């Protein structure tokens, strides 16, 4: 059983991954990195999981790397730890179903990068976001520079990165880092409502949509539209498409099987 994260399944098809080191603001340790790598790999391979929520236990989302653990680390040990973190983020990005961040508190450094690595995010009103690595003599190394630029644009990204200034939830919403801001007691209900809606949709369609949006972003328009069409042509031949049309005409809820 993992010790630094919690995994629960509050609704059919929905899994929650929660950072679970509240006594240190859920700081990212080597052990947490390894447990997250294992969790993302396992969840990404499960056909019954149709949406994943990432959140934090306690008052914080995730405060970035555990600097107490890193204090006095040799360069070699630092590099080995970062390889674990790199694999962890790649595994998160590779999850084929939507991953939603439910940012309940501070999301700093690696916590902000993992928020950006989610497909979209909701935040509590008191949440804060930041990439303060420049104040420590380093820079984001888990995709933060590239994911931030894709979310907020080049000019805003440079300002945020070189200043190291934290952003409020309202500022993160205005910049495009999060999709919605709600009172903290409404955060998980709001995210769960969206996650259960996603989980009820045709899973092959959901996976295709996530893939086409992310892959198409790096293609020219003609190639991106060809990618979209290829997935469209695959989906209309599925049993789920036939079930979707049949349930509409029969005025009942569809029962999608991912086939």
Short mmCIF file of C-alpha atoms in Angstrom, two decimals:
data_model
loop_
_atom_site.label_atom_id
_atom_site.label_comp_id
_atom_site.label_asym_id
_atom_site.label_seq_id
_atom_site.Cartn_x
_atom_site.Cartn_y
_atom_site.Cartn_z
CA UNK A 1 0.00 0.00 0.00
CA UNK A 2 1.31 3.48 -0.81
CA UNK A 3 2.27 5.66 2.13
CA UNK A 4 2.53 9.13 0.56
CA UNK A 5 -0.57 9.09 -1.64
CA UNK A 6 -4.15 7.92 -1.28
CA UNK A 7 -6.16 6.30 -4.07
CA UNK A 8 -9.92 6.02 -3.85
CA UNK A 9 -12.80 5.47 -6.24
CA UNK A 10 -15.78 7.60 -5.18
CA UNK A 11 -17.94 6.86 -8.22
CA UNK A 12 -18.07 4.26 -11.00
CA UNK A 13 -15.29 4.93 -13.47
CA UNK A 14 -13.77 7.73 -11.37
CA UNK A 15 -10.49 7.43 -9.44
CA UNK A 16 -8.99 10.02 -7.08
CA UNK A 17 -5.25 10.28 -6.49
CA UNK A 18 -4.44 12.43 -3.45
CA UNK A 19 -1.06 13.64 -2.22
CA UNK A 20 -0.90 12.48 1.40
CA UNK A 21 1.88 14.27 3.27
CA UNK A 22 -0.21 17.06 4.80
CA UNK A 23 2.26 17.62 7.63
CA UNK A 24 4.78 18.97 5.05
CA UNK A 25 2.30 20.63 2.67
CA UNK A 26 2.29 17.44 0.57
CA UNK A 27 5.87 18.11 -0.56
CA UNK A 28 7.15 15.81 -3.29
CA UNK A 29 9.62 13.26 -1.92
CA UNK A 30 11.43 10.50 -3.77
CA UNK A 31 9.03 7.96 -2.30
CA UNK A 32 6.01 9.98 -3.41
CA UNK A 33 7.47 10.21 -6.90
CA UNK A 34 7.85 6.43 -7.08
CA UNK A 35 4.35 5.84 -5.70
CA UNK A 36 2.84 8.31 -8.19
CA UNK A 37 4.70 6.64 -11.05
CA UNK A 38 3.23 3.30 -10.04
CA UNK A 39 -0.26 4.79 -9.59
CA UNK A 40 -0.34 6.57 -12.97
CA UNK A 41 0.93 3.45 -14.72
CA UNK A 42 -1.68 1.25 -13.06
CA UNK A 43 -4.61 3.62 -13.58
CA UNK A 44 -3.63 4.28 -17.17
CA UNK A 45 -3.88 0.57 -17.91
CA UNK A 46 -7.31 0.03 -16.37
CA UNK A 47 -10.24 -0.13 -18.80
CA UNK A 48 -12.74 0.53 -16.01
CA UNK A 49 -11.20 3.91 -15.08
CA UNK A 50 -12.66 6.65 -17.25
CA UNK A 51 -11.54 9.79 -15.42
CA UNK A 52 -8.97 10.59 -12.72
CA UNK A 53 -8.91 13.44 -10.19
CA UNK A 54 -5.64 14.69 -8.68
CA UNK A 55 -5.87 16.54 -5.35
CA UNK A 56 -4.18 16.99 -1.98
CA UNK A 57 -5.03 15.94 1.55
CA UNK A 58 -5.28 18.71 4.12
CA UNK A 59 -4.95 22.44 3.42
CA UNK A 60 -2.44 22.19 0.57
CA UNK A 61 -2.44 20.76 -2.91
CA UNK A 62 1.30 20.18 -3.31
CA UNK A 63 4.11 22.55 -2.33
CA UNK A 64 6.76 21.26 -4.73
CA UNK A 65 9.87 19.20 -4.07
CA UNK A 66 10.75 18.38 -0.46
CA UNK A 67 13.67 20.78 0.08
CA UNK A 68 14.48 19.23 3.46
CA UNK A 69 15.07 15.92 1.71
CA UNK A 70 17.16 17.72 -0.93
CA UNK A 71 19.24 19.66 1.61
CA UNK A 72 22.82 18.45 1.29
CA UNK A 73 22.04 16.12 -1.63
CA UNK A 74 24.96 15.42 -3.92
CA UNK A 75 24.60 16.36 -7.58
CA UNK A 76 24.46 12.66 -8.45
CA UNK A 77 21.69 11.95 -5.93
CA UNK A 78 19.74 15.00 -7.13
CA UNK A 79 19.98 13.77 -10.73
CA UNK A 80 18.81 10.27 -9.77
CA UNK A 81 15.85 11.68 -7.86
CA UNK A 82 14.88 13.86 -10.79
CA UNK A 83 14.84 10.84 -13.09
CA UNK A 84 12.10 9.41 -10.85
CA UNK A 85 10.15 12.67 -11.06
CA UNK A 86 10.57 12.82 -14.85
CA UNK A 87 9.20 9.30 -15.24
CA UNK A 88 6.34 10.18 -12.88
CA UNK A 89 5.24 13.17 -14.97
CA UNK A 90 5.59 11.27 -18.25
CA UNK A 91 3.35 8.54 -16.79
CA UNK A 92 0.78 11.18 -15.77
CA UNK A 93 0.80 12.70 -19.25
CA UNK A 94 0.41 9.23 -20.78
CA UNK A 95 -2.82 8.41 -18.91
CA UNK A 96 -5.29 7.98 -21.80
CA UNK A 97 -8.35 9.29 -19.94
CA UNK A 98 -8.88 12.87 -18.70
CA UNK A 99 -7.02 13.84 -15.53
CA UNK A 100 -8.54 16.76 -13.61
CA UNK A 101 -6.67 18.75 -10.96
CA UNK A 102 -8.73 19.71 -7.91
CA UNK A 103 -6.41 22.34 -6.45
CA UNK A 104 -7.46 22.77 -2.83
CA UNK A 105 -4.50 24.90 -1.67
CA UNK A 106 -0.96 25.87 -2.57
CA UNK A 107 0.30 24.39 -5.85
CA UNK A 108 3.92 25.48 -6.04
CA UNK A 109 6.87 24.27 -8.10
CA UNK A 110 6.31 20.63 -8.95
CA UNK A 111 2.75 20.92 -7.64
CA UNK A 112 2.05 23.63 -10.20
CA UNK A 113 3.73 21.56 -12.91
CA UNK A 114 1.56 18.56 -12.08
CA UNK A 115 -1.50 20.82 -12.25
CA UNK A 116 -0.40 21.96 -15.71
CA UNK A 117 0.16 18.30 -16.69
CA UNK A 118 -3.52 17.60 -15.97
CA UNK A 119 -6.00 18.05 -18.81
CA UNK A 120 -7.76 20.83 -16.94
CA UNK A 121 -8.12 22.14 -13.40
CA UNK A 122 -10.62 23.52 -10.90
CA UNK A 123 -9.34 25.49 -7.92
CA UNK A 124 -10.55 26.54 -4.48
CA UNK A 125 -10.80 30.29 -3.91
CA UNK A 126 -7.82 30.29 -1.57
CA UNK A 127 -5.50 28.27 -3.83
CA UNK A 128 -2.17 29.73 -4.94
CA UNK A 129 -0.01 28.82 -7.90
CA UNK A 130 3.65 29.45 -8.62
CA UNK A 131 6.84 28.31 -10.28
CA UNK A 132 9.43 29.84 -7.93
CA UNK A 133 12.39 27.76 -9.09
CA UNK A 134 14.22 30.89 -10.29
CA UNK A 135 14.48 31.99 -6.64
CA UNK A 136 16.33 28.74 -5.84
CA UNK A 137 18.87 28.93 -8.65
CA UNK A 138 17.14 26.35 -10.85
CA UNK A 139 14.18 26.27 -13.26
CA UNK A 140 11.15 24.04 -13.77
CA UNK A 141 12.24 20.63 -14.99
CA UNK A 142 8.99 18.66 -15.18
CA UNK A 143 7.57 20.36 -18.25
CA UNK A 144 6.60 23.54 -16.44
CA UNK A 145 8.03 25.99 -18.96
CA UNK A 146 6.36 24.29 -21.92
CA UNK A 147 3.06 23.42 -20.28
CA UNK A 148 2.72 26.93 -18.85
CA UNK A 149 3.41 28.52 -22.24
CA UNK A 150 0.75 26.32 -23.84
CA UNK A 151 -1.73 27.39 -21.15
CA UNK A 152 -1.13 31.13 -20.85
CA UNK A 153 0.90 32.19 -23.88
CA UNK A 154 4.55 33.14 -24.28
CA UNK A 155 4.54 36.66 -22.82
CA UNK A 156 2.64 35.72 -19.66
CA UNK A 157 4.72 32.57 -19.22
CA UNK A 158 8.00 34.47 -19.30
CA UNK A 159 6.72 36.98 -16.72
CA UNK A 160 5.56 34.24 -14.36
CA UNK A 161 8.72 32.17 -14.74
CA UNK A 162 11.38 34.87 -14.43
CA UNK A 163 9.65 36.72 -11.59
CA UNK A 164 8.80 33.65 -9.53
CA UNK A 165 5.74 35.55 -8.31
CA UNK A 166 2.86 33.41 -7.04
CA UNK A 167 -0.62 33.79 -8.53
CA UNK A 168 -3.94 33.79 -6.73
CA UNK A 169 -6.72 31.47 -7.86
CA UNK A 170 -8.44 34.42 -9.56
CA UNK A 171 -5.23 35.30 -11.42
CA UNK A 172 -4.74 31.67 -12.44
CA UNK A 173 -8.29 31.60 -13.79
CA UNK A 174 -7.78 34.81 -15.76
CA UNK A 175 -4.47 33.52 -17.15
CA UNK A 176 -5.91 30.17 -18.23
CA UNK A 177 -4.15 27.89 -15.74
CA UNK A 178 -7.46 26.80 -14.22
CA UNK A 179 -10.93 26.49 -15.71
CA UNK A 180 -13.06 27.29 -12.68
CA UNK A 181 -12.73 28.71 -9.15
CA UNK A 182 -15.17 27.73 -6.40
CA UNK A 183 -15.36 27.92 -2.58
CA UNK A 184 -13.17 25.25 -1.01
CA UNK A 185 -16.14 23.25 0.32
CA UNK A 186 -17.59 23.09 -3.19
CA UNK A 187 -14.36 22.04 -4.93
CA UNK A 188 -14.61 18.25 -4.78
CA UNK A 189 -18.37 18.18 -5.45
CA UNK A 190 -17.82 20.35 -8.54
CA UNK A 191 -14.93 18.21 -9.79
CA UNK A 192 -16.79 14.97 -9.06
CA UNK A 193 -19.81 16.23 -10.97
CA UNK A 194 -17.65 16.86 -14.03
CA UNK A 195 -15.73 13.59 -13.60
CA UNK A 196 -18.90 11.48 -13.35
CA UNK A 197 -20.30 13.20 -16.44
CA UNK A 198 -17.11 12.29 -18.32
CA UNK A 199 -17.20 8.72 -16.98
CA UNK A 200 -20.74 8.30 -18.31
CA UNK A 201 -19.72 9.21 -21.87
CA UNK A 202 -18.43 6.82 -24.51
CA UNK A 203 -14.91 5.91 -23.31
CA UNK A 204 -13.43 5.39 -26.77
CA UNK A 205 -14.68 8.84 -27.76
CA UNK A 206 -13.29 10.45 -24.60
CA UNK A 207 -9.86 8.90 -25.14
CA UNK A 208 -9.85 9.88 -28.81
CA UNK A 209 -10.80 13.47 -27.98
CA UNK A 210 -7.99 13.81 -25.44
CA UNK A 211 -5.48 12.31 -27.88
CA UNK A 212 -6.54 14.42 -30.86
CA UNK A 213 -6.54 17.70 -28.91
CA UNK A 214 -3.07 17.12 -27.45
CA UNK A 215 -1.46 15.64 -30.56
CA UNK A 216 -3.14 18.08 -32.92
CA UNK A 217 -1.70 21.04 -31.03
CA UNK A 218 1.76 20.26 -32.45
CA UNK A 219 0.58 19.70 -36.04
CA UNK A 220 -0.31 22.06 -38.84
CA UNK A 221 -4.05 22.49 -39.47
CA UNK A 222 -4.29 20.05 -42.38
CA UNK A 223 -2.47 17.30 -40.48
CA UNK A 224 -4.49 17.95 -37.33
CA UNK A 225 -7.77 17.72 -39.26
CA UNK A 226 -6.57 14.47 -40.87
CA UNK A 227 -5.84 13.09 -37.39
CA UNK A 228 -9.34 14.09 -36.25
CA UNK A 229 -10.92 12.44 -39.30
CA UNK A 230 -8.99 9.21 -38.78
CA UNK A 231 -10.38 8.89 -35.26
CA UNK A 232 -13.87 9.90 -36.37
CA UNK A 233 -13.85 7.19 -39.04
CA UNK A 234 -12.77 4.63 -36.44
CA UNK A 235 -15.40 5.63 -33.89
CA UNK A 236 -18.49 5.51 -36.09
CA UNK A 237 -17.85 1.80 -36.69
CA UNK A 238 -17.93 0.92 -32.97
CA UNK A 239 -20.61 -0.77 -30.92
CA UNK A 240 -20.69 2.26 -28.64
CA UNK A 241 -21.74 4.49 -31.55
CA UNK A 242 -24.60 2.13 -32.34
CA UNK A 243 -25.56 2.08 -28.64
CA UNK A 244 -25.47 5.89 -28.47
CA UNK A 245 -27.84 6.31 -31.42
CA UNK A 246 -30.11 3.52 -30.22
CA UNK A 247 -30.38 4.91 -26.68
CA UNK A 248 -31.21 8.37 -28.04
CA UNK A 249 -34.06 7.01 -30.13
CA UNK A 250 -35.27 4.76 -27.32
CA UNK A 251 -35.13 7.65 -24.82
CA UNK A 252 -32.89 5.84 -22.31
CA UNK A 253 -29.43 6.21 -20.86
CA UNK A 254 -26.70 4.70 -23.03
CA UNK A 255 -24.68 1.78 -21.70
CA UNK A 256 -21.25 2.28 -23.19
CA UNK A 257 -18.80 -0.64 -23.02
CA UNK A 258 -15.76 0.78 -24.74
CA UNK A 259 -16.27 -1.48 -27.76
#
